[in-house]
PDB file of C-alpha atoms in Angstrom:
ATOM      1  CA  MET A   1      -9.575 -12.112  51.739  1.00 54.00           C
ATOM      2  CA  ASN A   2      -7.055  -9.297  52.182  1.00 55.00           C
ATOM      3  CA  ASP A   3      -6.307  -6.600  49.614  1.00 55.00           C
ATOM      4  CA  GLN A   4      -3.144  -8.332  48.380  1.00 56.00           C
ATOM      5  CA  THR A   5      -4.942 -11.618  47.763  1.00 57.00           C
ATOM      6  CA  ALA A   6      -7.751  -9.822  45.943  1.00 54.00           C
ATOM      7  CA  SER A   7      -5.238  -8.026  43.747  1.00 57.00           C
ATOM      8  CA  VAL A   8      -3.547 -11.297  42.789  1.00 51.00           C
ATOM      9  CA  GLN A   9      -6.928 -12.870  42.027  1.00 58.00           C
ATOM     10  CA  GLN A  10      -7.894  -9.943  39.802  1.00 58.00           C
ATOM     11  CA  GLN A  11      -4.600 -10.167  37.920  1.00 59.00           C
ATOM     12  CA  SER A  12      -5.116 -13.908  37.436  1.00 63.00           C
ATOM     13  CA  ASP A  13      -8.651 -13.387  36.174  1.00 62.00           C
ATOM     14  CA  GLY A  14      -7.433 -10.668  33.815  1.00 63.00           C
ATOM     15  CA  SER A  15      -4.676 -12.892  32.431  1.00 70.00           C
ATOM     16  CA  THR A  16      -7.139 -15.733  31.894  1.00 76.00           C
ATOM     17  CA  LYS A  17      -9.550 -13.482  30.026  1.00 76.00           C
ATOM     18  CA  MET A  18      -6.723 -12.148  27.866  1.00 76.00           C
ATOM     19  CA  LEU A  19      -5.532 -15.678  27.100  1.00 78.00           C
ATOM     20  CA  VAL A  20      -9.044 -16.800  26.178  1.00 80.00           C
ATOM     21  CA  THR A  21      -9.463 -13.741  23.963  1.00 82.00           C
ATOM     22  CA  MET A  22      -6.148 -14.343  22.193  1.00 81.00           C
ATOM     23  CA  VAL A  23      -6.959 -18.019  21.636  1.00 82.00           C
ATOM     24  CA  GLY A  24     -10.367 -17.060  20.277  1.00 79.00           C
ATOM     25  CA  ILE A  25      -8.854 -14.528  17.893  1.00 86.00           C
ATOM     26  CA  GLY A  26      -6.313 -17.121  16.765  1.00 81.00           C
ATOM     27  CA  ILE A  27      -9.033 -19.671  16.033  1.00 85.00           C
ATOM     28  CA  ILE A  28     -11.072 -17.124  14.083  1.00 84.00           C
ATOM     29  CA  CYS A  29      -8.013 -16.091  12.036  1.00 81.00           C
ATOM     30  CA  ALA A  30      -7.195 -19.736  11.296  1.00 78.00           C
ATOM     31  CA  LEU A  31     -10.760 -20.383  10.159  1.00 77.00           C
ATOM     32  CA  LEU A  32     -10.696 -17.306   7.920  1.00 77.00           C
ATOM     33  CA  ILE A  33      -7.432 -18.461   6.329  1.00 78.00           C
ATOM     34  CA  VAL A  34      -8.847 -21.938   5.681  1.00 73.00           C
ATOM     35  CA  MET A  35     -12.079 -20.529   4.260  1.00 72.00           C
ATOM     36  CA  THR A  36     -10.171 -18.120   2.016  1.00 70.00           C
ATOM     37  CA  PHE A  37      -7.943 -20.928   0.742  1.00 61.00           C
ATOM     38  CA  GLN A  38     -10.896 -23.214   0.075  1.00 69.00           C
ATOM     39  CA  GLY A  39     -12.749 -20.408  -1.653  1.00 66.00           C
ATOM     40  CA  THR A  40      -9.892 -19.455  -3.961  1.00 66.00           C
ATOM     41  CA  LYS A  41      -8.475 -22.941  -4.636  1.00 62.00           C
ATOM     42  CA  PRO A  42     -10.911 -23.813  -7.472  1.00 64.00           C
ATOM     43  CA  ARG A  43     -10.041 -20.573  -9.268  1.00 60.00           C
ATOM     44  CA  ILE A  44      -6.311 -21.122  -8.745  1.00 64.00           C
ATOM     45  CA  ASP A  45      -6.593 -24.686 -10.055  1.00 62.00           C
ATOM     46  CA  ARG A  46      -8.545 -23.468 -13.092  1.00 65.00           C
ATOM     47  CA  LEU A  47      -5.969 -20.787 -13.882  1.00 65.00           C
ATOM     48  CA  LYS A  48      -3.147 -23.330 -13.572  1.00 66.00           C
ATOM     49  CA  ALA A  49      -4.970 -25.696 -15.924  1.00 68.00           C
ATOM     50  CA  GLU A  50      -5.500 -22.920 -18.467  1.00 76.00           C
ATOM     51  CA  ALA A  51      -1.831 -21.926 -18.268  1.00 74.00           C
ATOM     52  CA  LEU A  52      -0.824 -25.536 -18.821  1.00 85.00           C
ATOM     53  CA  GLU A  53      -3.072 -25.834 -21.868  1.00 86.00           C
ATOM     54  CA  ARG A  54      -1.514 -22.721 -23.417  1.00 90.00           C
ATOM     55  CA  ALA A  55       1.978 -23.962 -22.622  1.00 94.00           C
ATOM     56  CA  VAL A  56       1.424 -27.213 -24.519  1.00 96.00           C
ATOM     57  CA  PHE A  57       1.061 -25.207 -27.729  1.00 96.00           C
ATOM     58  CA  GLU A  58       4.288 -23.377 -26.894  1.00 95.00           C
ATOM     59  CA  VAL A  59       6.467 -26.454 -26.397  1.00 98.00           C
ATOM     60  CA  VAL A  60       5.220 -28.601 -29.296  1.00 97.00           C
ATOM     61  CA  PRO A  61       5.644 -26.619 -32.538  1.00 96.00           C
ATOM     62  CA  GLY A  62       3.133 -26.799 -35.371  1.00 94.00           C
ATOM     63  CA  ILE A  63       0.150 -28.194 -33.479  1.00 95.00           C
ATOM     64  CA  THR A  64      -3.472 -27.093 -33.547  1.00 93.00           C
ATOM     65  CA  SER A  65      -4.998 -29.522 -31.034  1.00 93.00           C
ATOM     66  CA  THR A  66      -3.990 -31.577 -28.017  1.00 93.00           C
ATOM     67  CA  THR A  67      -5.207 -34.658 -26.196  1.00 94.00           C
ATOM     68  CA  THR A  68      -4.448 -35.582 -22.600  1.00 95.00           C
ATOM     69  CA  PHE A  69      -3.138 -39.062 -21.837  1.00 96.00           C
ATOM     70  CA  VAL A  70      -2.751 -40.779 -18.492  1.00 95.00           C
ATOM     71  CA  ARG A  71      -0.107 -43.430 -17.852  1.00 96.00           C
ATOM     72  CA  ASN A  72      -1.432 -46.666 -16.394  1.00 94.00           C
ATOM     73  CA  ASN A  73       0.337 -48.801 -13.803  1.00 93.00           C
ATOM     74  CA  ASP A  74       1.633 -51.125 -16.532  1.00 93.00           C
ATOM     75  CA  GLY A  75       3.308 -48.226 -18.350  1.00 93.00           C
ATOM     76  CA  SER A  76       0.726 -47.986 -21.131  1.00 95.00           C
ATOM     77  CA  PHE A  77      -1.113 -44.779 -21.992  1.00 95.00           C
ATOM     78  CA  GLU A  78      -4.753 -44.012 -22.686  1.00 93.00           C
ATOM     79  CA  ALA A  79      -6.584 -40.878 -23.721  1.00 93.00           C
ATOM     80  CA  THR A  80      -8.633 -39.183 -21.033  1.00 91.00           C
ATOM     81  CA  ALA A  81     -11.081 -36.304 -20.951  1.00 87.00           C
ATOM     82  CA  GLN A  82      -9.440 -34.848 -17.848  1.00 85.00           C
ATOM     83  CA  ALA A  83      -5.973 -35.069 -16.312  1.00 86.00           C
ATOM     84  CA  ASP A  84      -5.655 -37.197 -13.183  1.00 87.00           C
ATOM     85  CA  PRO A  85      -3.676 -35.334 -10.482  1.00 86.00           C
ATOM     86  CA  ALA A  86      -2.768 -38.652  -8.851  1.00 87.00           C
ATOM     87  CA  SER A  87      -1.265 -40.092 -12.048  1.00 91.00           C
ATOM     88  CA  VAL A  88       1.337 -39.209 -14.662  1.00 94.00           C
ATOM     89  CA  ASN A  89      -0.252 -37.154 -17.440  1.00 95.00           C
ATOM     90  CA  VAL A  90       1.191 -36.192 -20.812  1.00 97.00           C
ATOM     91  CA  TYR A  91      -0.270 -34.063 -23.595  1.00 97.00           C
ATOM     92  CA  ALA A  92      -0.060 -35.164 -27.218  1.00 97.00           C
ATOM     93  CA  GLY A  93      -0.106 -32.478 -29.909  1.00 96.00           C
ATOM     94  CA  TYR A  94      -1.516 -32.886 -33.428  1.00 95.00           C
ATOM     95  CA  ASP A  95      -1.526 -30.830 -36.613  1.00 94.00           C
ATOM     96  CA  ASP A  96      -4.556 -30.008 -38.763  1.00 91.00           C
ATOM     97  CA  GLN A  97      -4.441 -33.454 -40.363  1.00 91.00           C
ATOM     98  CA  GLY A  98      -4.361 -35.249 -37.022  1.00 91.00           C
ATOM     99  CA  ASN A  99      -0.712 -36.219 -37.294  1.00 94.00           C
ATOM    100  CA  LEU A 100       1.188 -36.586 -34.032  1.00 96.00           C
ATOM    101  CA  LYS A 101       3.792 -33.826 -33.810  1.00 97.00           C
ATOM    102  CA  GLY A 102       5.007 -34.249 -30.265  1.00 98.00           C
ATOM    103  CA  ILE A 103       4.173 -34.831 -26.627  1.00 98.00           C
ATOM    104  CA  ALA A 104       4.338 -32.310 -23.781  1.00 98.00           C
ATOM    105  CA  ILE A 105       5.642 -33.613 -20.462  1.00 98.00           C
ATOM    106  CA  GLU A 106       5.429 -32.016 -17.023  1.00 97.00           C
ATOM    107  CA  ALA A 107       8.381 -32.217 -14.635  1.00 97.00           C
ATOM    108  CA  SER A 108       9.555 -30.536 -11.453  1.00 97.00           C
ATOM    109  CA  GLY A 109      12.518 -30.324  -9.118  1.00 97.00           C
ATOM    110  CA  GLN A 110      14.358 -28.166  -6.635  1.00 96.00           C
ATOM    111  CA  GLY A 111      15.676 -24.839  -7.854  1.00 94.00           C
ATOM    112  CA  TYR A 112      17.657 -22.195  -5.996  1.00 92.00           C
ATOM    113  CA  ALA A 113      14.686 -20.699  -4.152  1.00 91.00           C
ATOM    114  CA  ASP A 114      11.938 -23.306  -4.379  1.00 94.00           C
ATOM    115  CA  ILE A 115      10.458 -26.036  -6.554  1.00 95.00           C
ATOM    116  CA  ILE A 116      10.523 -25.302 -10.300  1.00 96.00           C
ATOM    117  CA  ARG A 117       7.708 -26.743 -12.443  1.00 96.00           C
ATOM    118  CA  ILE A 118       8.363 -27.025 -16.160  1.00 97.00           C
ATOM    119  CA  LEU A 119       6.789 -28.375 -19.321  1.00 98.00           C
ATOM    120  CA  TYR A 120       8.909 -29.668 -22.187  1.00 98.00           C
ATOM    121  CA  GLY A 121       7.975 -30.866 -25.640  1.00 98.00           C
ATOM    122  CA  TYR A 122       9.243 -34.229 -26.879  1.00 99.00           C
ATOM    123  CA  ASP A 123       9.430 -35.141 -30.570  1.00 98.00           C
ATOM    124  CA  PRO A 124       9.385 -38.970 -30.765  1.00 98.00           C
ATOM    125  CA  ALA A 125      10.541 -39.026 -34.389  1.00 96.00           C
ATOM    126  CA  ALA A 126      13.618 -36.895 -33.712  1.00 98.00           C
ATOM    127  CA  GLU A 127      14.101 -38.250 -30.175  1.00 98.00           C
ATOM    128  CA  ALA A 128      14.670 -34.687 -29.051  1.00 99.00           C
ATOM    129  CA  ILE A 129      13.205 -32.047 -26.781  1.00 99.00           C
ATOM    130  CA  VAL A 130      11.851 -29.309 -29.027  1.00 98.00           C
ATOM    131  CA  GLY A 131      10.333 -26.849 -26.577  1.00 98.00           C
ATOM    132  CA  PHE A 132      10.538 -25.675 -22.990  1.00 98.00           C
ATOM    133  CA  TYR A 133       8.302 -23.596 -20.714  1.00 97.00           C
ATOM    134  CA  VAL A 134       8.484 -22.666 -17.035  1.00 96.00           C
ATOM    135  CA  LEU A 135       5.092 -23.263 -15.433  1.00 95.00           C
ATOM    136  CA  GLU A 136       6.012 -22.147 -11.931  1.00 93.00           C
ATOM    137  CA  SER A 137       9.148 -20.651 -10.421  1.00 93.00           C
ATOM    138  CA  LYS A 138      10.179 -18.455  -7.509  1.00 90.00           C
ATOM    139  CA  GLU A 139      13.765 -18.006  -8.654  1.00 91.00           C
ATOM    140  CA  THR A 140      15.575 -14.722  -7.975  1.00 87.00           C
ATOM    141  CA  PRO A 141      14.287 -11.874 -10.201  1.00 88.00           C
ATOM    142  CA  GLY A 142      16.927 -10.730 -12.670  1.00 85.00           C
ATOM    143  CA  LEU A 143      19.033 -13.852 -12.139  1.00 82.00           C
ATOM    144  CA  GLY A 144      17.382 -17.241 -11.697  1.00 87.00           C
ATOM    145  CA  ASP A 145      14.225 -16.166 -13.488  1.00 90.00           C
ATOM    146  CA  LYS A 146      16.263 -15.918 -16.697  1.00 94.00           C
ATOM    147  CA  ILE A 147      15.500 -19.614 -17.216  1.00 96.00           C
ATOM    148  CA  ASN A 148      12.147 -18.638 -18.702  1.00 92.00           C
ATOM    149  CA  LYS A 149      13.184 -15.639 -20.793  1.00 93.00           C
ATOM    150  CA  ASP A 150      16.871 -15.755 -21.760  1.00 95.00           C
ATOM    151  CA  PRO A 151      16.937 -16.376 -25.559  1.00 96.00           C
ATOM    152  CA  ALA A 152      20.285 -18.173 -25.523  1.00 95.00           C
ATOM    153  CA  PHE A 153      19.148 -20.496 -22.755  1.00 97.00           C
ATOM    154  CA  LEU A 154      15.803 -21.228 -24.401  1.00 97.00           C
ATOM    155  CA  ALA A 155      17.633 -22.046 -27.644  1.00 97.00           C
ATOM    156  CA  ASN A 156      18.988 -25.143 -25.897  1.00 98.00           C
ATOM    157  CA  PHE A 157      15.557 -26.670 -26.257  1.00 98.00           C
ATOM    158  CA  ASN A 158      15.101 -26.250 -29.992  1.00 97.00           C
ATOM    159  CA  GLU A 159      16.539 -29.751 -30.422  1.00 97.00           C
ATOM    160  CA  LEU A 160      17.999 -31.165 -27.210  1.00 99.00           C
ATOM    161  CA  ASP A 161      19.043 -34.773 -27.767  1.00 99.00           C
ATOM    162  CA  VAL A 162      17.269 -37.342 -25.581  1.00 99.00           C
ATOM    163  CA  SER A 163      17.897 -40.426 -27.731  1.00 98.00           C
ATOM    164  CA  LEU A 164      17.284 -43.758 -26.047  1.00 98.00           C
ATOM    165  CA  ASN A 165      20.030 -46.268 -25.395  1.00 98.00           C
ATOM    166  CA  ALA A 166      20.343 -49.633 -27.126  1.00 97.00           C
ATOM    167  CA  GLY A 167      18.127 -51.295 -24.536  1.00 97.00           C
ATOM    168  CA  ARG A 168      15.435 -48.630 -25.066  1.00 96.00           C
ATOM    169  CA  ASP A 169      15.051 -48.317 -21.308  1.00 97.00           C
ATOM    170  CA  GLY A 170      16.941 -45.078 -20.668  1.00 97.00           C
ATOM    171  CA  LEU A 171      18.806 -42.231 -22.327  1.00 98.00           C
ATOM    172  CA  GLU A 172      21.917 -42.794 -24.395  1.00 98.00           C
ATOM    173  CA  ASN A 173      23.479 -39.745 -22.729  1.00 98.00           C
ATOM    174  CA  ASP A 174      22.654 -37.851 -19.561  1.00 98.00           C
ATOM    175  CA  VAL A 175      21.225 -34.376 -20.067  1.00 98.00           C
ATOM    176  CA  VAL A 176      23.644 -32.025 -18.305  1.00 98.00           C
ATOM    177  CA  THR A 177      23.979 -28.279 -17.877  1.00 98.00           C
ATOM    178  CA  VAL A 178      27.452 -26.959 -18.686  1.00 98.00           C
ATOM    179  CA  LYS A 179      29.104 -23.601 -18.131  1.00 96.00           C
ATOM    180  CA  SER A 180      27.773 -20.869 -20.399  1.00 95.00           C
ATOM    181  CA  GLY A 181      29.454 -20.957 -23.809  1.00 95.00           C
ATOM    182  CA  THR A 182      31.018 -24.410 -23.407  1.00 97.00           C
ATOM    183  CA  LYS A 183      28.316 -26.612 -24.945  1.00 97.00           C
ATOM    184  CA  THR A 184      29.764 -29.077 -27.460  1.00 98.00           C
ATOM    185  CA  GLU A 185      27.234 -31.939 -27.452  1.00 98.00           C
ATOM    186  CA  ALA A 186      23.589 -32.103 -28.491  1.00 98.00           C
ATOM    187  CA  TRP A 187      22.534 -33.391 -25.057  1.00 98.00           C
ATOM    188  CA  GLU A 188      24.195 -30.538 -23.172  1.00 99.00           C
ATOM    189  CA  ILE A 189      22.453 -27.389 -21.926  1.00 98.00           C
ATOM    190  CA  ASP A 190      24.369 -24.126 -22.077  1.00 98.00           C
ATOM    191  CA  GLY A 191      23.965 -22.582 -18.634  1.00 97.00           C
ATOM    192  CA  ILE A 192      23.310 -18.963 -17.701  1.00 96.00           C
ATOM    193  CA  THR A 193      26.029 -16.770 -16.241  1.00 93.00           C
ATOM    194  CA  GLY A 194      24.846 -15.520 -12.853  1.00 91.00           C
ATOM    195  CA  ALA A 195      22.118 -18.159 -12.633  1.00 93.00           C
ATOM    196  CA  THR A 196      24.238 -21.278 -12.377  1.00 93.00           C
ATOM    197  CA  ILE A 197      22.105 -23.075  -9.805  1.00 95.00           C
ATOM    198  CA  SER A 198      18.797 -22.375 -11.559  1.00 96.00           C
ATOM    199  CA  SER A 199      20.031 -23.381 -15.016  1.00 97.00           C
ATOM    200  CA  ARG A 200      21.716 -26.478 -13.597  1.00 97.00           C
ATOM    201  CA  ALA A 201      18.443 -27.372 -11.889  1.00 97.00           C
ATOM    202  CA  ILE A 202      16.700 -27.452 -15.269  1.00 98.00           C
ATOM    203  CA  GLY A 203      19.232 -29.972 -16.545  1.00 98.00           C
ATOM    204  CA  ASP A 204      18.737 -32.100 -13.438  1.00 98.00           C
ATOM    205  CA  ILE A 205      14.944 -31.954 -13.734  1.00 98.00           C
ATOM    206  CA  ILE A 206      14.974 -33.060 -17.367  1.00 98.00           C
ATOM    207  CA  ASN A 207      17.628 -35.703 -16.762  1.00 98.00           C
ATOM    208  CA  THR A 208      15.434 -37.192 -14.027  1.00 98.00           C
ATOM    209  CA  SER A 209      12.155 -36.924 -15.909  1.00 98.00           C
ATOM    210  CA  ALA A 210      13.148 -37.963 -19.438  1.00 98.00           C
ATOM    211  CA  PRO A 211      14.517 -41.473 -18.717  1.00 98.00           C
ATOM    212  CA  ALA A 212      11.537 -42.152 -16.440  1.00 97.00           C
ATOM    213  CA  ILE A 213       8.852 -41.337 -19.018  1.00 98.00           C
ATOM    214  CA  ILE A 214      10.262 -41.300 -22.568  1.00 98.00           C
ATOM    215  CA  PRO A 215      10.956 -45.070 -22.816  1.00 98.00           C
ATOM    216  CA  SER A 216       7.273 -45.708 -21.994  1.00 97.00           C
ATOM    217  CA  ILE A 217       6.160 -43.172 -24.579  1.00 98.00           C
ATOM    218  CA  LYS A 218       8.305 -44.715 -27.308  1.00 97.00           C
ATOM    219  CA  LYS A 219       7.150 -48.225 -26.410  1.00 97.00           C
ATOM    220  CA  ASN A 220       3.500 -47.170 -26.633  1.00 96.00           C
ATOM    221  CA  ILE A 221       3.797 -44.639 -29.450  1.00 97.00           C
ATOM    222  CA  ASP A 222       0.954 -46.220 -31.442  1.00 95.00           C
ATOM    223  CA  ALA A 223      -1.496 -45.336 -28.670  1.00 94.00           C
ATOM    224  CA  PHE A 224      -0.835 -41.659 -29.334  1.00 95.00           C
ATOM    225  CA  LYS A 225      -1.108 -41.982 -33.107  1.00 89.00           C
ATOM    226  CA  LYS A 226      -4.486 -43.738 -33.074  1.00 71.00           C
ATOM    227  CA  VAL A 227      -6.402 -41.072 -31.163  1.00 65.00           C
ATOM    228  CA  THR A 228      -9.020 -39.169 -33.150  1.00 55.00           C
ATOM    229  CA  GLY A 229      -9.596 -36.761 -30.264  1.00 47.00           C
ATOM    230  CA  GLN A 230     -13.313 -36.262 -30.737  1.00 42.00           C
ATOM    231  CA  GLN A 231     -14.091 -35.846 -27.034  1.00 40.00           C
ATOM    232  CA  THR A 232     -10.714 -35.193 -25.439  1.00 46.00           C
ATOM    233  CA  THR A 233      -9.106 -32.706 -27.782  1.00 55.00           C
ATOM    234  CA  LEU A 234      -8.403 -29.086 -26.883  1.00 61.00           C
ATOM    235  CA  LYS A 235      -8.108 -26.838 -29.926  1.00 62.00           C
ATOM    236  CA  ARG A 236      -6.254 -23.596 -30.196  1.00 60.00           C
TER     237      ARG A 236
END
């Protein structure tokens, strides 16, 4: 073997060793990421659950306890001790006397930057949304994030009309976001200047969620009223 051949062989061996080293480092980094995710996921899930519990009291006024319900395949609801991530869950709120005051509903949809997760409170007696809370959002700071702190925008959800139609299978009117200051109807949401896409996304999310879940709630309203909540109730 001449000097040139030996040099090429050494370079090849060096490249192979470097490649093996880089692959090994990559595998180790990937394993560390997976282990970190698995280690922190339970805590993240717990914090999300606690935030959701607190939010229920924010979106349904006048309640002191809540009970989680899961929707069955036939559209009926039953109380459960723990939410089922694979099913549709809603959260009924009760006053000190055990009277049903409203139901909190989770919903999500695409915002400007990413998926927005919200919780809104539904009053079956008034057929209106009476509270709103942003559970998760990555909207632009100072603009899109106004959806969870702008007083005028949040006022839309003091009594947003979501009355059912004559067939009781959908909304009488679509929930829509309109240009800031132009709201004239009870089912309209006054948008936010400078955050048009984010505020419009909230209208779209509610308009998709409400007709899909509220008819089932109204049809099965007695199931929510009959719960005593002895083992499934969370108290404030």
